[in-house]
Amino acid sequence: MTNVNSLVNIVVFGIGGAILVAALLGLLLVVSGSSRGSTPRSLTAFGVASIVLWVVLPALTALNEMSAGAGFWVGFAGASVVAIVMYAVNAAMLPMVARRQALVSGRTGLTGIKPTPSVLVGGLVVCLAMALLVTGVTAFIS
């Protein structure tokens, strides 16, 4: 039964988180394309909201896994998958956001921004480290 619970957690928190991240990026594109443009305060708010989602949703996955009786490593695996799914959405949408920012600001250098393999691997390492941290904190708390 733990395997089904893990898949449900990944779907609910991972796919749900990916949708929320995509919605945040879409909203950022709308705000940056407005007549006023995006202010540093709004960019900071979007960044904080994205980081909160990226930390809270894997932590909730790990908490849900471990409270269902699964061990630490199952919670870590679930949290890792959720973090990686959300990271994949960010990496996939980066070129689109960069092109939009280039159109708004007139800086043509932004159109060529694409994640390199080393950046993608570095992001995966950060996802795993963050998942390990939130799973450890969750195990300590519960």
PDB file of C-alpha atoms in Angstrom:
ATOM      1  CA  MET A   1       0.000   0.000   0.000  1.00  0.00           C
ATOM      2  CA  THR A   2       2.970   2.313   0.520  1.00  0.00           C
ATOM      3  CA  ASN A   3       3.790   2.242  -3.200  1.00  0.00           C
ATOM      4  CA  VAL A   4       0.339   3.524  -4.121  1.00  0.00           C
ATOM      5  CA  ASN A   5       0.601   6.185  -1.442  1.00  0.00           C
ATOM      6  CA  SER A   6       3.962   7.267  -2.881  1.00  0.00           C
ATOM      7  CA  LEU A   7       2.542   7.600  -6.375  1.00  0.00           C
ATOM      8  CA  VAL A   8      -0.431   9.565  -5.099  1.00  0.00           C
ATOM      9  CA  ASN A   9       1.877  11.914  -3.190  1.00  0.00           C
ATOM     10  CA  ILE A  10       4.047  12.430  -6.257  1.00  0.00           C
ATOM     11  CA  VAL A  11       1.039  13.161  -8.435  1.00  0.00           C
ATOM     12  CA  VAL A  12      -0.658  15.470  -5.942  1.00  0.00           C
ATOM     13  CA  PHE A  13       2.392  17.374  -4.758  1.00  0.00           C
ATOM     14  CA  GLY A  14       4.641  17.039  -7.812  1.00  0.00           C
ATOM     15  CA  ILE A  15       2.177  17.689 -10.597  1.00  0.00           C
ATOM     16  CA  GLY A  16       0.232  20.153  -8.463  1.00  0.00           C
ATOM     17  CA  GLY A  17       3.472  21.959  -7.620  1.00  0.00           C
ATOM     18  CA  ALA A  18       4.518  21.996 -11.258  1.00  0.00           C
ATOM     19  CA  ILE A  19       1.184  23.558 -12.181  1.00  0.00           C
ATOM     20  CA  LEU A  20       1.590  26.168  -9.449  1.00  0.00           C
ATOM     21  CA  VAL A  21       5.133  26.984 -10.605  1.00  0.00           C
ATOM     22  CA  ALA A  22       3.955  27.290 -14.215  1.00  0.00           C
ATOM     23  CA  ALA A  23       1.125  29.561 -13.061  1.00  0.00           C
ATOM     24  CA  LEU A  24       3.593  31.718 -11.123  1.00  0.00           C
ATOM     25  CA  LEU A  25       5.825  32.015 -14.177  1.00  0.00           C
ATOM     26  CA  GLY A  26       2.836  32.828 -16.377  1.00  0.00           C
ATOM     27  CA  LEU A  27       1.720  35.501 -13.949  1.00  0.00           C
ATOM     28  CA  LEU A  28       5.253  36.895 -13.917  1.00  0.00           C
ATOM     29  CA  LEU A  29       5.168  37.069 -17.711  1.00  0.00           C
ATOM     30  CA  VAL A  30       1.885  38.960 -17.597  1.00  0.00           C
ATOM     31  CA  VAL A  31       3.172  41.383 -14.971  1.00  0.00           C
ATOM     32  CA  SER A  32       6.442  41.967 -16.841  1.00  0.00           C
ATOM     33  CA  GLY A  33       4.546  42.639 -20.065  1.00  0.00           C
ATOM     34  CA  SER A  34       2.302  45.295 -18.540  1.00  0.00           C
ATOM     35  CA  SER A  35       2.816  48.980 -19.178  1.00  0.00           C
ATOM     36  CA  ARG A  36       4.527  49.484 -15.825  1.00  0.00           C
ATOM     37  CA  GLY A  37       6.775  46.443 -16.151  1.00  0.00           C
ATOM     38  CA  SER A  38       7.911  44.371 -13.223  1.00  0.00           C
ATOM     39  CA  THR A  39       9.301  46.110 -10.193  1.00  0.00           C
ATOM     40  CA  PRO A  40      12.086  44.675  -8.042  1.00  0.00           C
ATOM     41  CA  ARG A  41       9.515  44.165  -5.282  1.00  0.00           C
ATOM     42  CA  SER A  42       7.278  42.048  -7.522  1.00  0.00           C
ATOM     43  CA  LEU A  43      10.250  40.022  -8.767  1.00  0.00           C
ATOM     44  CA  THR A  44      11.270  39.388  -5.160  1.00  0.00           C
ATOM     45  CA  ALA A  45       7.725  38.328  -4.274  1.00  0.00           C
ATOM     46  CA  PHE A  46       7.638  35.870  -7.173  1.00  0.00           C
ATOM     47  CA  GLY A  47      11.043  34.493  -6.192  1.00  0.00           C
ATOM     48  CA  VAL A  48      10.012  34.029  -2.566  1.00  0.00           C
ATOM     49  CA  ALA A  49       6.758  32.321  -3.576  1.00  0.00           C
ATOM     50  CA  SER A  50       8.654  29.970  -5.894  1.00  0.00           C
ATOM     51  CA  ILE A  51      11.176  29.029  -3.202  1.00  0.00           C
ATOM     52  CA  VAL A  52       8.442  28.493  -0.624  1.00  0.00           C
ATOM     53  CA  LEU A  53       6.634  26.135  -3.014  1.00  0.00           C
ATOM     54  CA  TRP A  54       9.879  24.349  -3.834  1.00  0.00           C
ATOM     55  CA  VAL A  55      10.599  23.706  -0.139  1.00  0.00           C
ATOM     56  CA  VAL A  56       7.101  23.160   1.287  1.00  0.00           C
ATOM     57  CA  LEU A  57       5.720  20.707  -1.273  1.00  0.00           C
ATOM     58  CA  PRO A  58       8.609  18.196  -1.025  1.00  0.00           C
ATOM     59  CA  ALA A  59       8.476  18.545   2.766  1.00  0.00           C
ATOM     60  CA  LEU A  60       4.758  17.766   2.724  1.00  0.00           C
ATOM     61  CA  THR A  61       5.456  14.762   0.513  1.00  0.00           C
ATOM     62  CA  ALA A  62       8.079  13.453   2.937  1.00  0.00           C
ATOM     63  CA  LEU A  63       5.790  14.097   5.913  1.00  0.00           C
ATOM     64  CA  ASN A  64       2.910  12.301   4.208  1.00  0.00           C
ATOM     65  CA  GLU A  65       5.131   9.332   3.315  1.00  0.00           C
ATOM     66  CA  MET A  66       6.621   8.955   6.777  1.00  0.00           C
ATOM     67  CA  SER A  67       3.335   9.439   8.596  1.00  0.00           C
ATOM     68  CA  ALA A  68       1.886   6.584   6.500  1.00  0.00           C
ATOM     69  CA  GLY A  69       4.523   4.269   7.944  1.00  0.00           C
ATOM     70  CA  ALA A  70       7.100   4.431   5.167  1.00  0.00           C
ATOM     71  CA  GLY A  71      10.710   4.877   6.128  1.00  0.00           C
ATOM     72  CA  PHE A  72      13.122   7.746   5.720  1.00  0.00           C
ATOM     73  CA  TRP A  73      14.356   6.665   2.292  1.00  0.00           C
ATOM     74  CA  VAL A  74      10.868   6.357   0.848  1.00  0.00           C
ATOM     75  CA  GLY A  75      10.115   9.863   2.109  1.00  0.00           C
ATOM     76  CA  PHE A  76      13.388  11.080   0.614  1.00  0.00           C
ATOM     77  CA  ALA A  77      12.584   9.452  -2.737  1.00  0.00           C
ATOM     78  CA  GLY A  78       9.120  11.032  -2.832  1.00  0.00           C
ATOM     79  CA  ALA A  79      10.458  14.454  -1.867  1.00  0.00           C
ATOM     80  CA  SER A  80      13.207  14.145  -4.491  1.00  0.00           C
ATOM     81  CA  VAL A  81      10.787  13.297  -7.281  1.00  0.00           C
ATOM     82  CA  VAL A  82       8.498  16.190  -6.348  1.00  0.00           C
ATOM     83  CA  ALA A  83      11.426  18.638  -6.269  1.00  0.00           C
ATOM     84  CA  ILE A  84      12.766  17.350  -9.589  1.00  0.00           C
ATOM     85  CA  VAL A  85       9.361  17.608 -11.302  1.00  0.00           C
ATOM     86  CA  MET A  86       9.024  21.219 -10.160  1.00  0.00           C
ATOM     87  CA  TYR A  87      12.620  21.934 -11.250  1.00  0.00           C
ATOM     88  CA  ALA A  88      11.952  20.425 -14.685  1.00  0.00           C
ATOM     89  CA  VAL A  89       9.037  22.805 -15.214  1.00  0.00           C
ATOM     90  CA  ASN A  90      11.237  25.761 -14.268  1.00  0.00           C
ATOM     91  CA  ALA A  91      14.013  24.615 -16.616  1.00  0.00           C
ATOM     92  CA  ALA A  92      11.584  24.005 -19.470  1.00  0.00           C
ATOM     93  CA  MET A  93       9.940  27.399 -19.119  1.00  0.00           C
ATOM     94  CA  LEU A  94      13.193  29.378 -18.740  1.00  0.00           C
ATOM     95  CA  PRO A  95      13.741  30.005 -22.486  1.00  0.00           C
ATOM     96  CA  MET A  96      10.170  31.241 -22.890  1.00  0.00           C
ATOM     97  CA  VAL A  97      10.504  33.626 -19.956  1.00  0.00           C
ATOM     98  CA  ALA A  98      13.855  34.868 -21.277  1.00  0.00           C
ATOM     99  CA  ARG A  99      12.396  35.539 -24.737  1.00  0.00           C
ATOM    100  CA  ARG A 100       9.499  37.461 -23.214  1.00  0.00           C
ATOM    101  CA  GLN A 101      11.850  39.530 -21.067  1.00  0.00           C
ATOM    102  CA  ALA A 102      13.952  40.250 -24.165  1.00  0.00           C
ATOM    103  CA  LEU A 103      10.875  41.536 -26.002  1.00  0.00           C
ATOM    104  CA  VAL A 104       9.835  43.740 -23.100  1.00  0.00           C
ATOM    105  CA  SER A 105      13.241  45.139 -22.192  1.00  0.00           C
ATOM    106  CA  GLY A 106      14.743  45.246 -25.680  1.00  0.00           C
ATOM    107  CA  ARG A 107      17.857  43.312 -24.589  1.00  0.00           C
ATOM    108  CA  THR A 108      18.545  40.809 -27.356  1.00  0.00           C
ATOM    109  CA  GLY A 109      21.111  38.946 -25.265  1.00  0.00           C
ATOM    110  CA  LEU A 110      18.323  37.359 -23.243  1.00  0.00           C
ATOM    111  CA  THR A 111      16.926  35.463 -26.234  1.00  0.00           C
ATOM    112  CA  GLY A 112      19.838  33.017 -26.251  1.00  0.00           C
ATOM    113  CA  ILE A 113      19.450  31.886 -22.643  1.00  0.00           C
ATOM    114  CA  LYS A 114      19.111  28.127 -22.443  1.00  0.00           C
ATOM    115  CA  PRO A 115      20.151  25.879 -19.580  1.00  0.00           C
ATOM    116  CA  THR A 116      23.383  23.994 -20.233  1.00  0.00           C
ATOM    117  CA  PRO A 117      23.811  20.346 -19.212  1.00  0.00           C
ATOM    118  CA  SER A 118      26.106  21.322 -16.341  1.00  0.00           C
ATOM    119  CA  VAL A 119      23.513  23.764 -15.004  1.00  0.00           C
ATOM    120  CA  LEU A 120      20.794  21.117 -15.268  1.00  0.00           C
ATOM    121  CA  VAL A 121      22.937  18.562 -13.407  1.00  0.00           C
ATOM    122  CA  GLY A 122      23.771  21.172 -10.773  1.00  0.00           C
ATOM    123  CA  GLY A 123      20.061  21.840 -10.329  1.00  0.00           C
ATOM    124  CA  LEU A 124      19.404  18.131  -9.869  1.00  0.00           C
ATOM    125  CA  VAL A 125      22.090  17.985  -7.181  1.00  0.00           C
ATOM    126  CA  VAL A 126      20.497  20.959  -5.436  1.00  0.00           C
ATOM    127  CA  CYS A 127      17.081  19.226  -5.653  1.00  0.00           C
ATOM    128  CA  LEU A 128      18.487  16.088  -4.042  1.00  0.00           C
ATOM    129  CA  ALA A 129      20.250  18.058  -1.317  1.00  0.00           C
ATOM    130  CA  MET A 130      17.107  20.055  -0.576  1.00  0.00           C
ATOM    131  CA  ALA A 131      15.014  16.863  -0.494  1.00  0.00           C
ATOM    132  CA  LEU A 132      17.490  15.293   1.919  1.00  0.00           C
ATOM    133  CA  LEU A 133      17.337  18.372   4.130  1.00  0.00           C
ATOM    134  CA  VAL A 134      13.543  18.594   4.267  1.00  0.00           C
ATOM    135  CA  THR A 135      13.202  14.841   4.784  1.00  0.00           C
ATOM    136  CA  GLY A 136      15.705  14.990   7.637  1.00  0.00           C
ATOM    137  CA  VAL A 137      13.883  17.889   9.261  1.00  0.00           C
ATOM    138  CA  THR A 138      10.570  16.100   8.781  1.00  0.00           C
ATOM    139  CA  ALA A 139      11.960  12.910  10.346  1.00  0.00           C
ATOM    140  CA  PHE A 140      13.320  14.916  13.266  1.00  0.00           C
ATOM    141  CA  ILE A 141      10.012  16.716  13.854  1.00  0.00           C
ATOM    142  CA  SER A 142       7.698  13.717  13.499  1.00  0.00           C
TER     143      SER A 142
END
